CSV table of C-alpha atoms and ligand atoms in Angstrom, one decimal:
chain,number,residue,atom,x,y,z
A,1,MET,CA,-38.3,-97.8,122.4
A,2,SER,CA,-41.7,-98.5,120.9
A,3,GLN,CA,-45.1,-97.6,122.1
A,4,SER,CA,-48.3,-99.5,121.2
A,5,GLN,CA,-51.9,-98.8,121.9
A,6,SER,CA,-54.4,-101.1,120.3
A,7,PRO,CA,-57.9,-99.5,119.8
A,8,THR,CA,-59.4,-102.2,122.1
A,9,HIS,CA,-56.9,-101.3,124.9
A,10,THR,CA,-57.5,-98.7,127.5
A,11,PHE,CA,-53.8,-98.7,128.4
A,12,ALA,CA,-50.5,-97.9,126.7
A,13,LEU,CA,-47.8,-100.5,126.6
A,14,ILE,CA,-44.3,-99.1,126.3
A,15,ASP,CA,-41.4,-101.4,125.5
A,16,ALA,CA,-38.0,-100.8,127.1
A,17,ALA,CA,-39.4,-97.9,129.1
A,18,ASP,CA,-36.8,-95.7,130.7
A,19,LEU,CA,-37.3,-95.6,134.5
A,20,THR,CA,-34.5,-93.2,135.3
A,21,GLY,CA,-37.0,-90.4,135.8
A,22,LEU,CA,-39.4,-92.7,137.5
A,23,ASN,CA,-37.3,-93.3,140.6
A,24,THR,CA,-36.3,-90.4,142.9
A,25,LEU,CA,-32.8,-91.8,143.5
A,26,GLY,CA,-32.3,-91.3,139.7
A,27,LEU,CA,-30.9,-94.8,139.2
A,28,PRO,CA,-30.7,-95.8,135.5
A,29,ALA,CA,-32.9,-98.7,134.5
A,30,ARG,CA,-35.5,-99.8,132.0
A,31,ALA,CA,-38.7,-101.8,132.3
A,32,GLN,CA,-39.0,-104.5,129.6
A,33,ARG,CA,-42.7,-103.5,129.2
A,34,LEU,CA,-44.5,-100.7,131.1
A,35,ALA,CA,-48.3,-100.3,131.3
A,36,ARG,CA,-50.2,-97.4,132.8
A,37,PRO,CA,-53.8,-98.5,133.2
A,38,THR,CA,-56.2,-95.7,134.0
A,39,THR,CA,-59.2,-97.8,135.2
A,40,LEU,CA,-59.9,-101.1,137.0
A,41,ASP,CA,-61.1,-102.6,133.7
A,42,ALA,CA,-57.9,-101.7,132.0
A,43,LEU,CA,-55.9,-103.2,134.9
A,44,SER,CA,-57.8,-106.5,134.7
A,45,GLN,CA,-57.3,-106.5,130.9
A,46,VAL,CA,-53.5,-106.1,131.4
A,47,LEU,CA,-53.5,-108.9,133.9
A,48,ALA,CA,-55.6,-111.1,131.7
A,49,GLU,CA,-53.3,-110.7,128.7
A,50,ARG,CA,-50.2,-111.3,130.7
A,51,ASP,CA,-48.4,-114.7,130.8
A,52,PRO,CA,-48.7,-115.7,134.5
A,53,ALA,CA,-45.1,-116.8,134.4
A,54,GLU,CA,-43.9,-113.3,133.4
A,55,PRO,CA,-42.3,-111.2,136.2
A,56,LEU,CA,-44.6,-108.4,137.5
A,57,PHE,CA,-43.7,-105.2,139.2
A,58,VAL,CA,-45.7,-102.2,140.4
A,59,ILE,CA,-44.2,-98.8,140.7
A,60,GLY,CA,-45.7,-95.5,141.8
A,61,GLU,CA,-43.5,-92.4,141.7
A,62,GLY,CA,-40.4,-94.5,142.6
A,63,SER,CA,-39.8,-92.5,145.8
A,64,ASN,CA,-39.2,-95.5,148.0
A,65,VAL,CA,-37.4,-98.0,145.8
A,66,VAL,CA,-33.8,-98.9,144.8
A,67,ILE,CA,-33.9,-100.2,141.2
A,68,CYS,CA,-31.0,-102.5,141.0
A,69,SER,CA,-31.2,-103.5,137.3
A,70,ASP,CA,-33.6,-103.5,134.4
A,71,LEU,CA,-37.0,-104.9,135.3
A,72,PRO,CA,-37.8,-108.0,133.3
A,73,GLY,CA,-41.4,-108.7,132.3
A,74,LEU,CA,-44.3,-106.3,133.0
A,75,THR,CA,-44.2,-103.2,135.2
A,76,LEU,CA,-47.4,-101.5,136.1
A,77,SER,CA,-47.6,-97.8,137.0
A,78,LEU,CA,-51.3,-97.2,137.9
A,79,ALA,CA,-52.9,-94.0,136.6
A,80,ILE,CA,-56.2,-94.6,138.2
A,81,ASP,CA,-57.4,-91.1,139.1
A,82,GLY,CA,-60.1,-89.5,141.2
A,83,MET,CA,-60.8,-88.1,144.7
A,84,ALA,CA,-64.3,-87.8,146.1
A,85,ARG,CA,-66.3,-87.6,149.3
A,86,VAL,CA,-68.3,-90.8,149.5
A,87,LYS,CA,-70.4,-90.2,152.6
A,88,GLN,CA,-70.6,-88.1,155.8
A,89,ASP,CA,-72.3,-87.9,159.2
A,90,ASN,CA,-72.3,-85.1,161.8
A,91,THR,CA,-68.7,-85.6,162.8
A,92,HIS,CA,-66.9,-87.5,160.0
A,93,VAL,CA,-66.4,-87.5,156.2
A,94,TRP,CA,-65.4,-90.5,154.2
A,95,VAL,CA,-63.1,-89.8,151.2
A,96,ALA,CA,-62.0,-92.2,148.4
A,97,ALA,CA,-59.0,-91.8,146.1
A,98,GLY,CA,-57.6,-93.7,143.2
A,99,ALA,CA,-54.1,-95.3,143.4
A,100,GLY,CA,-52.7,-93.0,140.7
A,101,VAL,CA,-53.4,-89.8,142.6
A,102,HIS,CA,-50.3,-87.9,143.8
A,103,TRP,CA,-50.5,-88.3,147.6
A,104,ASP,CA,-50.0,-84.6,148.4
A,105,ASP,CA,-52.8,-83.6,146.0
A,106,LEU,CA,-55.1,-85.7,148.2
A,107,VAL,CA,-53.8,-84.1,151.3
A,108,ALA,CA,-54.1,-80.6,149.8
A,109,TRP,CA,-57.7,-81.2,148.7
A,110,THR,CA,-58.9,-82.5,152.0
A,111,VAL,CA,-57.2,-79.8,154.0
A,112,GLU,CA,-58.8,-77.2,151.6
A,113,GLN,CA,-62.2,-78.6,152.4
A,114,GLY,CA,-61.4,-78.1,156.1
A,115,TRP,CA,-61.4,-81.8,156.9
A,116,GLN,CA,-58.8,-82.8,159.4
A,117,GLY,CA,-56.6,-85.9,159.5
A,118,LEU,CA,-54.0,-85.8,156.7
A,119,GLU,CA,-52.3,-82.5,157.5
A,120,ASN,CA,-49.3,-84.1,159.3
A,121,LEU,CA,-48.7,-86.3,156.2
A,122,SER,CA,-48.3,-83.2,153.9
A,123,LEU,CA,-45.6,-83.3,151.2
A,124,ILE,CA,-44.7,-87.0,151.5
A,125,PRO,CA,-43.8,-87.9,147.9
A,126,GLY,CA,-45.5,-90.7,146.0
A,127,THR,CA,-48.9,-92.0,145.0
A,128,VAL,CA,-52.0,-92.9,147.0
A,129,GLY,CA,-51.5,-96.6,145.9
A,130,ALA,CA,-48.2,-96.8,147.5
A,131,ALA,CA,-49.3,-95.1,150.8
A,132,PRO,CA,-50.8,-98.2,152.5
A,133,PHE,CA,-47.9,-100.4,151.2
A,134,GLN,CA,-45.5,-99.1,153.9
A,135,ASN,CA,-48.1,-97.3,156.0
A,136,ILE,CA,-46.7,-93.9,155.4
A,137,GLY,CA,-46.2,-91.8,158.5
A,138,ALA,CA,-44.8,-88.4,159.6
A,139,TYR,CA,-45.0,-86.1,162.6
A,140,GLY,CA,-46.7,-88.5,164.9
A,141,VAL,CA,-49.4,-89.7,162.5
A,142,GLU,CA,-49.6,-92.9,160.4
A,143,LEU,CA,-51.9,-93.6,157.5
A,144,SER,CA,-53.3,-96.6,159.4
A,145,GLN,CA,-55.0,-94.2,161.9
A,146,LEU,CA,-57.2,-92.8,159.2
A,147,LEU,CA,-57.7,-95.6,156.8
A,148,GLU,CA,-61.1,-97.1,156.5
A,149,GLN,CA,-60.4,-99.6,153.6
A,150,VAL,CA,-58.0,-100.5,150.9
A,151,THR,CA,-59.2,-101.7,147.5
A,152,VAL,CA,-57.0,-104.2,145.7
A,153,MET,CA,-56.9,-106.4,142.6
A,154,ASP,CA,-55.7,-110.0,143.1
A,155,VAL,CA,-52.9,-110.5,140.6
A,156,ALA,CA,-53.8,-114.2,140.0
A,157,THR,CA,-57.6,-113.8,139.5
A,158,ALA,CA,-58.0,-110.1,138.7
A,159,GLN,CA,-60.8,-110.1,141.4
A,160,VAL,CA,-61.4,-106.8,143.3
A,161,LYS,CA,-61.2,-107.1,147.1
A,162,HIS,CA,-61.6,-104.7,149.9
A,163,PHE,CA,-59.6,-104.9,153.1
A,164,ALA,CA,-60.8,-103.0,156.2
A,165,GLY,CA,-58.1,-101.0,157.9
A,166,ASN,CA,-57.7,-103.5,160.7
A,167,GLU,CA,-57.2,-106.3,158.2
A,168,CYS,CA,-54.2,-104.7,156.6
A,169,GLU,CA,-51.8,-105.8,159.4
A,170,PHE,CA,-50.3,-102.3,159.6
A,171,ALA,CA,-47.2,-101.7,161.7
A,172,TYR,CA,-44.4,-99.1,161.6
A,173,ARG,CA,-43.6,-98.7,157.9
A,174,ASP,CA,-45.2,-102.1,157.2
A,175,SER,CA,-48.4,-103.8,156.1
A,176,ARG,CA,-49.5,-107.2,154.8
A,177,PHE,CA,-49.0,-105.7,151.2
A,178,LYS,CA,-45.3,-105.2,152.0
A,179,SER,CA,-44.8,-108.4,153.9
A,180,ARG,CA,-46.7,-111.6,153.7
A,181,ASP,CA,-48.9,-110.7,150.7
A,182,ARG,CA,-46.0,-109.0,148.7
A,183,GLY,CA,-46.7,-109.3,145.0
A,184,ARG,CA,-50.2,-110.8,145.6
A,185,TYR,CA,-52.3,-107.7,145.3
A,186,ILE,CA,-52.2,-104.4,143.4
A,187,ILE,CA,-53.6,-101.6,145.5
A,188,THR,CA,-56.1,-99.7,143.3
A,189,GLY,CA,-57.6,-97.2,145.8
A,190,ILE,CA,-58.2,-96.3,149.4
A,191,GLU,CA,-61.0,-94.9,151.6
A,192,LEU,CA,-60.2,-92.6,154.5
A,193,ARG,CA,-62.3,-91.4,157.4
A,194,LEU,CA,-61.5,-87.8,158.3
A,195,ASN,CA,-62.8,-85.4,161.0
A,196,LYS,CA,-65.1,-82.5,160.3
A,197,MET,CA,-64.1,-80.8,163.6
A,198,PRO,CA,-60.4,-80.2,163.9
A,199,GLN,CA,-58.5,-82.2,166.5
A,200,CYS,CA,-55.0,-81.9,165.1
A,201,ASN,CA,-52.2,-84.0,166.5
A,202,VAL,CA,-49.5,-81.5,167.4
A,203,GLY,CA,-47.7,-83.5,170.0
A,204,TYR,CA,-44.6,-84.1,167.9
A,205,GLY,CA,-41.5,-81.8,168.3
A,206,PRO,CA,-41.7,-79.1,165.7
A,207,LEU,CA,-45.5,-79.0,165.8
A,208,LYS,CA,-45.6,-78.8,169.6
A,209,ALA,CA,-43.2,-75.9,169.5
A,210,ARG,CA,-45.4,-74.0,167.0
A,211,PHE,CA,-48.9,-74.9,168.2
A,212,GLY,CA,-48.6,-76.4,171.7
A,213,HIS,CA,-49.8,-73.3,173.5
A,214,LEU,CA,-53.1,-73.1,171.5
A,215,SER,CA,-56.4,-74.7,172.3
A,216,GLN,CA,-57.6,-77.4,169.8
A,217,ALA,CA,-60.3,-75.2,168.4
A,218,ASP,CA,-57.6,-72.7,167.4
A,219,ILE,CA,-55.4,-75.1,165.5
A,220,LEU,CA,-56.6,-75.4,161.9
A,221,PRO,CA,-55.5,-78.2,159.6
A,222,ALA,CA,-54.4,-75.7,157.0
A,223,ALA,CA,-52.0,-74.0,159.4
A,224,VAL,CA,-50.6,-77.4,160.5
A,225,ARG,CA,-50.1,-78.3,156.8
A,226,GLU,CA,-48.3,-75.1,156.1
A,227,HIS,CA,-46.0,-75.6,159.0
A,228,VAL,CA,-45.3,-79.3,158.1
A,229,ILE,CA,-44.4,-78.2,154.6
A,230,ALA,CA,-42.1,-75.5,155.8
A,231,VAL,CA,-40.3,-77.8,158.3
A,232,ARG,CA,-40.0,-80.6,155.6
A,233,GLN,CA,-38.6,-78.1,153.1
A,234,SER,CA,-36.0,-76.9,155.5
A,235,LYS,CA,-34.8,-80.4,156.5
A,236,LEU,CA,-35.3,-82.7,153.6
A,237,PRO,CA,-33.6,-82.4,150.2
A,238,ALA,CA,-36.1,-82.2,147.3
A,239,PRO,CA,-35.5,-85.2,145.1
A,240,ASP,CA,-35.7,-83.0,141.9
A,241,VAL,CA,-32.8,-81.0,143.3
A,242,LEU,CA,-30.7,-83.8,145.0
A,243,ALA,CA,-31.8,-87.3,144.1
A,244,ASN,CA,-32.8,-89.3,147.2
A,245,ALA,CA,-35.4,-91.8,148.5
A,246,GLY,CA,-36.2,-90.1,151.8
A,247,SER,CA,-35.3,-91.9,155.0
A,248,PHE,CA,-33.1,-94.8,153.9
A,249,PHE,CA,-33.3,-96.7,157.2
A,250,LYS,CA,-36.1,-97.4,159.6
A,251,ASN,CA,-35.8,-96.2,163.2
A,252,PRO,CA,-34.7,-99.5,165.0
A,253,VAL,CA,-36.8,-100.7,167.9
A,254,VAL,CA,-34.8,-102.4,170.7
A,255,THR,CA,-35.9,-103.9,174.0
A,256,LYS,CA,-36.2,-101.6,177.0
A,257,GLU,CA,-33.2,-103.3,178.7
A,258,ARG,CA,-31.1,-102.7,175.5
A,259,GLY,CA,-32.3,-99.1,175.3
A,260,ASP,CA,-31.4,-98.5,179.0
A,261,ALA,CA,-28.0,-100.0,178.5
A,262,LEU,CA,-27.3,-97.7,175.4
A,263,LYS,CA,-28.6,-94.7,177.4
A,264,SER,CA,-26.1,-95.4,180.1
A,265,ARG,CA,-23.3,-95.4,177.6
A,266,PHE,CA,-24.5,-92.6,175.4
A,267,ALA,CA,-26.2,-89.9,177.5
A,268,ASP,CA,-27.6,-87.9,174.5
A,269,LEU,CA,-29.0,-91.0,172.8
A,270,VAL,CA,-32.2,-90.0,170.9
A,271,ALA,CA,-34.8,-92.6,171.9
A,272,TYR,CA,-38.6,-92.8,172.3
A,273,THR,CA,-40.5,-95.2,174.5
A,274,GLN,CA,-42.9,-97.5,172.6
A,275,PRO,CA,-45.4,-100.1,173.8
A,276,ASP,CA,-43.0,-102.8,172.4
A,277,GLY,CA,-39.6,-101.3,173.5
A,278,VAL,CA,-37.6,-98.3,172.7
A,279,LYS,CA,-37.4,-96.7,169.2
A,280,LEU,CA,-34.0,-95.2,168.4
A,281,ALA,CA,-33.5,-92.3,166.0
A,282,ALA,CA,-31.6,-94.0,163.1
A,283,GLY,CA,-30.4,-90.5,161.9
A,284,TRP,CA,-28.7,-89.9,165.3
A,285,LEU,CA,-27.0,-93.3,165.2
A,286,ILE,CA,-25.7,-92.7,161.6
A,287,GLU,CA,-24.5,-89.2,162.6
A,288,GLN,CA,-22.7,-90.5,165.6
A,289,ALA,CA,-21.1,-93.2,163.5
A,290,GLY,CA,-19.6,-90.4,161.5
A,291,TRP,CA,-21.6,-90.6,158.3
A,292,LYS,CA,-23.5,-87.3,158.3
A,293,GLY,CA,-22.4,-85.4,155.2
A,294,LYS,CA,-19.9,-88.1,154.2
A,295,ARG,CA,-19.6,-89.5,150.7
A,296,LEU,CA,-18.6,-92.8,149.3
A,297,GLY,CA,-18.1,-92.3,145.5
A,298,PRO,CA,-21.1,-90.6,143.9
A,299,VAL,CA,-23.4,-91.2,146.9
A,300,GLY,CA,-23.5,-89.9,150.4
A,301,MET,CA,-25.5,-89.4,153.6
A,302,HIS,CA,-27.1,-85.9,153.5
A,303,SER,CA,-25.2,-83.1,155.3
A,304,GLU,CA,-28.4,-81.8,157.1
A,305,GLN,CA,-30.3,-85.1,157.6
A,306,ALA,CA,-28.0,-88.1,158.1
A,307,LEU,CA,-30.9,-90.6,157.5
A,308,VAL,CA,-31.2,-89.5,153.9
A,309,LEU,CA,-29.0,-91.2,151.3
A,310,VAL,CA,-28.4,-89.0,148.3
A,311,ASN,CA,-27.1,-89.5,144.8
A,312,HIS,CA,-24.8,-86.6,143.9
A,313,GLY,CA,-24.8,-87.7,140.3
A,314,ASN,CA,-24.4,-90.7,138.0
A,315,ALA,CA,-24.6,-93.3,140.9
A,316,THR,CA,-25.5,-96.9,140.2
A,317,SER,CA,-27.4,-99.2,142.5
A,318,ALA,CA,-24.1,-100.9,143.4
A,319,ASP,CA,-22.9,-97.5,144.8
A,320,VAL,CA,-26.1,-97.2,146.8
A,321,ILE,CA,-25.9,-100.7,148.3
A,322,ALA,CA,-22.1,-100.3,149.1
A,323,LEU,CA,-22.8,-97.1,151.1
A,324,ALA,CA,-25.9,-98.6,152.8
A,325,GLU,CA,-23.7,-101.6,153.9
A,326,ALA,CA,-20.9,-99.4,155.1
A,327,VAL,CA,-23.3,-97.3,157.2
A,328,CYS,CA,-25.0,-100.4,158.7
A,329,ALA,CA,-21.6,-102.0,159.5
A,330,ASP,CA,-20.4,-98.9,161.4
A,331,VAL,CA,-23.7,-98.5,163.3
A,332,GLN,CA,-23.6,-102.1,164.2
A,333,GLU,CA,-20.0,-101.9,165.4
A,334,LYS,CA,-20.5,-98.7,167.5
A,335,PHE,CA,-23.9,-99.4,169.0
A,336,GLY,CA,-24.6,-103.1,168.4
A,337,VAL,CA,-27.8,-102.1,166.6
A,338,ALA,CA,-28.9,-103.5,163.2
A,339,LEU,CA,-30.3,-101.0,160.8
A,340,GLU,CA,-33.1,-102.1,158.4
A,341,GLN,CA,-33.4,-100.5,155.0
A,342,GLU,CA,-36.7,-98.8,154.3
A,343,PRO,CA,-36.8,-98.5,150.4
A,344,VAL,CA,-37.7,-101.7,148.6
A,345,LEU,CA,-35.0,-103.3,146.3
A,346,LEU,CA,-36.3,-104.0,142.7
A,347,PRO,CA,-36.3,-106.4,140.9
B,1,FAD,C1,-37.8,-86.7,150.1
B,1,FAD,C2,-38.7,-87.9,150.6
B,1,FAD,C3,-39.3,-87.8,151.8
B,1,FAD,C4,-40.1,-88.9,152.2
B,1,FAD,N1,-40.7,-88.8,153.4
B,1,FAD,C5,-41.5,-89.8,153.9
B,1,FAD,C6,-42.2,-89.7,155.1
B,1,FAD,O1,-42.2,-88.7,155.8
B,1,FAD,N2,-42.9,-90.8,155.6
B,1,FAD,C7,-43.0,-91.9,154.8
B,1,FAD,O2,-43.7,-92.9,155.3
B,1,FAD,N3,-42.3,-92.1,153.7
B,1,FAD,C8,-41.6,-91.0,153.2
B,1,FAD,N4,-40.9,-91.2,152.0
B,1,FAD,C9,-41.0,-92.4,151.2
B,1,FAD,C10,-42.1,-92.4,150.1
B,1,FAD,O3,-42.5,-91.1,149.8
B,1,FAD,C11,-43.3,-93.2,150.5
B,1,FAD,O4,-43.0,-94.6,150.8
B,1,FAD,C12,-44.3,-93.3,149.3
B,1,FAD,O5,-45.5,-93.9,149.8
B,1,FAD,C13,-43.8,-94.0,148.1
B,1,FAD,O6,-44.7,-93.8,147.0
B,1,FAD,P1,-44.4,-94.1,145.5
B,1,FAD,O7,-45.6,-93.9,144.7
B,1,FAD,O8,-43.2,-93.3,145.1
B,1,FAD,O9,-44.0,-95.6,145.6
B,1,FAD,P2,-42.8,-96.4,144.9
B,1,FAD,O10,-41.5,-96.0,145.5
B,1,FAD,O11,-43.0,-96.4,143.5
B,1,FAD,O12,-43.1,-97.9,145.4
B,1,FAD,C14,-42.8,-98.3,146.8
B,1,FAD,C15,-43.3,-99.7,147.0
B,1,FAD,O13,-44.7,-99.8,146.9
B,1,FAD,C16,-45.1,-100.7,146.0
B,1,FAD,N5,-46.3,-100.1,145.3
B,1,FAD,C17,-46.4,-98.9,144.7
B,1,FAD,N6,-47.7,-98.7,144.3
B,1,FAD,C18,-48.3,-99.9,144.6
B,1,FAD,C19,-49.7,-100.3,144.3
B,1,FAD,N7,-50.6,-99.5,143.7
B,1,FAD,N8,-50.0,-101.6,144.7
B,1,FAD,C20,-49.1,-102.4,145.3
B,1,FAD,N9,-47.9,-102.0,145.6
B,1,FAD,C21,-47.5,-100.8,145.2
B,1,FAD,C22,-43.9,-100.8,145.0
B,1,FAD,O14,-44.0,-102.1,144.3
B,1,FAD,C23,-42.8,-100.7,145.9
B,1,FAD,O15,-42.4,-101.9,146.5
B,1,FAD,C24,-40.2,-90.1,151.5
B,1,FAD,C25,-39.5,-90.2,150.2
B,1,FAD,C26,-38.7,-89.1,149.8
B,1,FAD,C27,-38.0,-89.2,148.5
């Protein structure tokens, strides 16, 4: 492996960079060339020097990807830092953060300031830059509810653009950056609008049980954050202890008629009414299909949380894909429901 840094460059270029520690599933792979630009200028310089025909990938902390083989061409891992309050009025504060910031550092900092909004999204792994890509969400809150704008760089022109939250085409674990504009833009930063006066969202199961009896004024973001962290740590395997990529499948949404039909066959079906149908708990479907705690070679579905696919050691992407296909086939056969994978396959 060689590493070069010309005096005129503000980024390091690493050849044949090992990505094994850069994806939380711990799959072995290398990037042909890896750059970590620390500023917008450095990023535009990397893009300007790249042959437009060269494959290009962006990776954050690799907590939502399945790296299937070595990545050809150039891989970017943004190291654009910084978190700041950009403006405020009597009720709200606007906060900006660079794409390279660790997501939970942003949550921790805003909660420490007493600003409310991000506490339910505590301890989600990954970077700020990846957060809008799949519109991260947890415990009844999605990033899209707080996002004021996303700053991007156009890969083809290196021009900086801003998308207002309502232009990002956010949906459940989806955005224009993940779907129709995939590969077109690199997310370089975000701006959020947070509340000065707490109005925490504690309607979701474990939060309701802990805070439901309190009045809004008595529910502090710091207490919600603390509880979310405790619940997550009790339910989800930490990737540095047991390699995983979080929820491996999205919760499928079916029509109301289909949901009713399933409910009549499976009385304890876990389902939530949505504006566009009924959302089924993928973890419940996988557990009922017999996969909770079950292994296939070096990979398996977690024994406490059936939705999480784990690498027990030395797995390859082929092992991961074989297990995902087997789980999907069994859920399809038992319930007639198609599961959709959440992590992105690279390359
Ligand atoms: C234990 C665990 C728990 C998790 N819990 C949750 C949860 O509760 N809710 C949730 O929503 N997710 C959850 N996830 C998934 C994951 O944390 C998020 O999707 C996170 O946003 C991924 O960040 P990352 O930096 O690791 O992105 P990566 O995995 O590196 O990348 C994910 C995708 O985003 C793209 N991308 C990354 N950065 C950029 C950028 N700057 N510009 C353009 N595209 C980019 C990549 O190309 C890739 O396609 C969990 C994962 C784990 C391992």
